[in-house]
Short mmCIF file of C-alpha atoms in Angstrom, two decimals:
data_model
loop_
_atom_site.label_atom_id
_atom_site.label_comp_id
_atom_site.label_asym_id
_atom_site.label_seq_id
_atom_site.Cartn_x
_atom_site.Cartn_y
_atom_site.Cartn_z
CA MET I 1 17.05 -26.14 -75.66
CA SER I 2 20.88 -26.17 -74.62
CA LYS I 3 21.09 -27.40 -71.03
CA ASN I 4 24.69 -25.70 -70.87
CA THR I 5 25.30 -21.80 -69.29
CA ASN I 6 28.58 -20.09 -69.42
CA GLU I 7 27.39 -18.40 -65.91
CA VAL I 8 26.88 -19.33 -62.45
CA HIS I 9 24.82 -17.82 -60.54
CA SER I 10 25.47 -17.69 -57.00
CA ASP I 11 22.48 -14.78 -55.66
CA PHE I 12 18.73 -17.49 -55.05
CA GLU I 13 16.45 -15.05 -54.91
CA ASP I 14 12.58 -15.21 -53.10
CA LYS I 15 10.44 -17.48 -54.81
CA HIS I 16 7.87 -14.96 -55.23
CA ASN I 17 10.52 -13.51 -57.26
CA THR I 18 9.37 -13.31 -61.51
CA PHE I 19 12.79 -14.70 -61.99
CA ASN I 20 12.57 -17.37 -59.51
CA GLU I 21 15.70 -19.82 -59.59
CA ILE I 22 15.52 -23.12 -59.22
CA PHE I 23 18.28 -25.71 -58.68
CA VAL I 24 18.30 -28.66 -61.82
CA LYS I 25 20.52 -31.35 -62.22
CA GLY I 26 23.73 -28.90 -60.88
CA GLN I 27 22.71 -26.08 -62.86
CA THR I 28 21.66 -22.70 -61.69
CA HIS I 29 18.44 -22.01 -63.84
CA LYS I 30 15.71 -19.15 -63.61
CA ASP I 31 11.60 -19.63 -64.44
CA VAL I 32 11.22 -17.61 -67.43
CA LEU I 33 7.69 -19.32 -67.50
CA GLY I 34 7.31 -16.40 -64.56
CA LYS I 35 7.33 -13.48 -67.09
CA ARG I 36 4.83 -15.01 -69.33
CA GLU I 37 1.91 -12.59 -69.19
CA ILE I 38 4.54 -9.93 -69.88
CA TRP I 39 5.81 -11.85 -73.11
CA ASP I 40 1.67 -12.47 -73.82
CA GLU I 41 1.32 -8.67 -73.48
CA LEU I 42 4.39 -7.79 -76.12
CA GLU I 43 3.25 -10.19 -77.85
CA LYS I 44 -0.28 -8.65 -78.43
CA GLU I 45 1.34 -4.50 -78.58
CA HIS I 46 3.63 -5.63 -81.66
CA LYS I 47 1.56 -8.28 -83.31
CA GLY I 48 3.32 -11.00 -82.83
CA LYS I 49 4.25 -14.35 -82.19
CA LEU I 50 4.38 -16.30 -78.87
CA GLU I 51 6.17 -19.80 -78.51
CA ILE I 52 6.54 -21.92 -75.57
CA LEU I 53 8.36 -24.60 -75.52
CA THR I 54 9.72 -27.04 -73.07
CA THR I 55 12.63 -29.60 -72.73
CA LYS I 56 10.91 -34.01 -72.99
CA SER I 57 12.12 -33.96 -69.56
CA PHE I 58 10.14 -30.29 -69.17
CA ASP I 59 12.61 -29.22 -66.59
CA GLY I 60 13.35 -26.59 -68.92
CA ALA I 61 11.58 -23.99 -71.07
CA THR I 62 12.25 -21.50 -73.76
CA LEU I 63 10.15 -18.28 -74.58
CA LYS I 64 10.25 -16.90 -78.27
CA LEU I 65 8.73 -14.39 -79.35
CA GLU I 66 8.15 -13.34 -82.96
CA ILE I 67 7.94 -9.48 -84.17
CA PRO I 68 7.67 -8.49 -87.59
CA TYR I 69 8.95 -4.84 -88.80
CA LYS I 70 9.21 -4.09 -92.47
CA ASN I 71 10.43 -7.04 -94.17
CA TYR I 72 12.07 -8.34 -91.45
CA LEU I 73 11.73 -10.88 -88.49
CA VAL I 74 12.92 -9.72 -84.96
CA VAL I 75 13.46 -12.59 -82.78
CA LEU I 76 13.52 -12.56 -79.12
CA ILE I 77 14.09 -16.02 -77.04
CA GLU I 78 15.24 -16.08 -73.38
CA THR I 79 15.43 -19.32 -71.42
CA ASP I 80 16.03 -21.04 -68.53
CA THR I 81 19.58 -21.23 -68.39
CA MET I 82 20.61 -18.69 -71.41
CA PRO I 83 20.27 -15.09 -71.30
CA LEU I 84 17.94 -12.73 -73.10
CA LYS I 85 18.35 -12.32 -77.06
CA ALA I 86 16.95 -10.46 -80.17
CA GLU I 87 18.43 -12.06 -83.01
CA VAL I 88 17.38 -10.76 -87.37
CA GLN I 89 18.14 -12.34 -89.99
CA LEU I 90 19.49 -10.02 -93.08
CA THR I 91 20.64 -9.49 -96.26
CA LEU I 92 23.10 -7.06 -97.31
CA ARG I 93 23.71 -5.33 -100.33
CA LYS I 94 27.80 -5.29 -98.86
CA GLU I 95 29.52 -7.02 -96.98
CA PHE I 96 30.02 -5.97 -93.43
CA GLU I 97 30.20 -7.28 -89.76
CA PHE I 98 31.14 -6.33 -86.30
CA ASN I 99 31.17 -6.74 -82.46
CA ILE I 100 30.20 -4.42 -80.57
CA SER I 101 31.29 -5.24 -76.39
CA LEU I 102 31.62 -4.62 -73.19
CA GLN I 103 35.22 -4.26 -72.65
CA ASP I 104 36.88 -6.44 -69.78
CA TRP I 105 40.21 -4.80 -68.15
CA THR I 106 42.83 -5.57 -71.10
CA ASP I 107 40.70 -2.87 -72.96
CA GLN I 108 40.35 -0.37 -70.63
CA ILE I 109 44.03 0.03 -70.70
CA ALA I 110 44.04 -0.14 -74.30
CA PHE I 111 41.43 2.60 -74.19
CA LEU I 112 43.97 4.74 -72.23
CA LEU I 113 46.90 4.47 -74.00
CA ARG I 114 43.93 5.90 -77.46
CA LYS I 115 44.27 1.45 -78.88
CA LYS I 116 41.25 1.68 -79.27
CA ASP I 117 40.14 -0.16 -82.56
CA ILE I 118 36.97 2.41 -83.00
CA ILE I 119 36.57 4.77 -81.69
CA THR I 120 32.39 6.81 -81.60
CA GLY I 121 33.33 9.87 -79.61
CA GLU I 122 30.99 9.27 -77.41
CA ASN I 123 32.90 9.21 -73.54
CA GLU I 124 30.81 6.74 -71.56
CA PHE I 125 29.99 4.80 -74.47
CA ASP I 126 34.07 4.10 -76.10
CA LYS I 127 34.88 3.79 -72.35
CA LYS I 128 32.91 0.60 -72.15
CA TYR I 129 32.47 -1.25 -74.95
CA ARG I 130 35.03 -1.98 -78.01
CA ILE I 131 34.14 -2.57 -81.96
CA LYS I 132 35.79 -3.71 -84.40
CA SER I 133 34.11 -3.59 -87.73
CA ASN I 134 35.77 -4.25 -91.45
CA ALA I 135 33.43 -1.01 -91.84
CA GLU I 136 34.37 1.53 -89.78
CA LYS I 137 32.47 4.17 -91.39
CA ASN I 138 29.33 1.76 -91.76
CA VAL I 139 29.39 1.22 -88.04
CA LEU I 140 29.83 5.07 -87.05
CA GLN I 141 27.13 5.55 -88.74
CA LEU I 142 24.85 2.92 -87.68
CA LEU I 143 25.66 4.00 -83.63
CA ASP I 144 23.64 7.03 -83.33
CA ARG I 145 22.74 8.54 -80.56
CA LYS I 146 19.50 7.15 -79.85
CA VAL I 147 21.62 3.30 -80.88
CA THR I 148 24.14 4.18 -77.87
CA ASN I 149 22.00 5.88 -75.28
CA LEU I 150 19.57 2.48 -75.95
CA VAL I 151 22.89 0.11 -75.46
CA LEU I 152 24.17 2.24 -72.61
CA GLU I 153 20.96 1.77 -70.55
CA ASN I 154 20.11 -1.75 -70.86
CA GLU I 155 23.55 -2.40 -70.82
CA ILE I 156 24.24 -5.29 -73.36
CA TYR I 157 26.23 -7.35 -73.32
CA THR I 158 27.18 -8.32 -76.41
CA LEU I 159 26.07 -6.34 -79.98
CA ASN I 160 26.75 -8.83 -83.47
CA LEU I 161 26.34 -8.63 -87.34
CA ASN I 162 28.00 -11.64 -88.62
CA ASN I 163 27.80 -12.99 -92.28
CA GLU I 164 27.48 -16.75 -93.39
CA LYS I 165 29.28 -17.11 -96.18
CA LYS I 166 27.34 -20.10 -97.64
CA THR I 167 24.33 -18.79 -97.50
CA ASN I 168 25.31 -15.17 -97.58
CA ILE I 169 22.99 -13.71 -94.97
CA SER I 170 23.71 -12.18 -92.01
CA LYS I 171 23.06 -12.01 -88.00
CA LEU I 172 21.88 -9.36 -86.35
CA LEU I 173 22.46 -10.51 -82.43
CA ILE I 174 21.68 -8.75 -79.25
CA VAL I 175 23.03 -10.46 -75.86
CA LYS I 176 21.36 -8.90 -72.79
CA ASP I 177 21.00 -11.11 -69.41
CA ARG I 178 20.08 -13.10 -67.22
CA ASN I 179 18.35 -10.52 -65.21
CA THR I 180 16.08 -8.87 -67.19
CA LYS I 181 12.29 -8.53 -65.53
CA GLU I 182 10.75 -4.98 -66.63
CA LYS I 183 8.29 -4.76 -69.53
CA SER I 184 10.15 -1.35 -70.15
CA LYS I 185 13.31 -3.26 -70.83
CA LEU I 186 12.25 -6.29 -73.21
CA ASN I 187 10.61 -3.38 -75.29
CA ASP I 188 13.26 -1.14 -75.03
CA LEU I 189 15.48 -4.18 -77.16
CA ILE I 190 12.44 -4.70 -79.50
CA VAL I 191 12.80 -0.55 -79.93
CA LEU I 192 17.03 -1.46 -80.75
CA SER I 193 16.39 -3.91 -83.02
CA PHE I 194 14.25 -1.47 -84.76
CA THR I 195 16.48 0.76 -85.22
CA LEU I 196 19.01 -1.13 -85.99
CA ILE I 197 16.97 -1.91 -88.73
CA ASP I 198 16.29 1.35 -89.69
CA ASN I 199 19.70 2.81 -89.86
CA LEU I 200 20.27 0.00 -92.16
CA ILE I 201 18.10 0.46 -94.72
CA THR I 202 18.71 4.50 -94.44
CA GLN I 203 22.73 3.90 -95.42
CA GLY I 204 21.01 1.66 -98.23
CA LEU I 205 22.57 -1.42 -96.86
CA LEU I 206 18.80 -2.71 -96.72
CA THR I 207 15.91 -3.24 -98.44
CA ILE I 208 12.52 -2.46 -97.59
CA SER I 209 11.19 -4.19 -100.98
#
């Protein structure tokens, strides 16, 4: 497990909080093991497989939950130092990639000048997110109202689909944050993953056999 983090958190929560922060070797850690009970419940509800991984020095932990869906595997991962994310490995029938991420101030200016890459037509979503893709039609069909609502409500940081040319395997990656405490929000991330898979199948980009 990596011990590096791209974020510096100055806010320290109460020690009784399920997201207890501790300071270890110059880094801010969040004690993900405090959420073990919630992840156990999700494992049972979705008939998944939960793994708890620790570093050799036992100064960091990872929660990893694998959930089967159709003939794919949704993997939720959260560590003491890295944000909550969902990953799915896919084999697509065509080359299709996209990157959807929260806009910074330069993106917002581009939006105001109508120089945005791809626009969904949903104003709130278009104001907050920047979309890049090699297949505009496919990404717009993927981003139906259910998907955009889940992304907005859960403040998803980034949503990507990238293809590994050597293996022809694509990876769907959804990154949330390090502050998710509620079981309902974790479940939303699972539902978002399921919905994206369904939408890819509907477009004929994936098979379920």
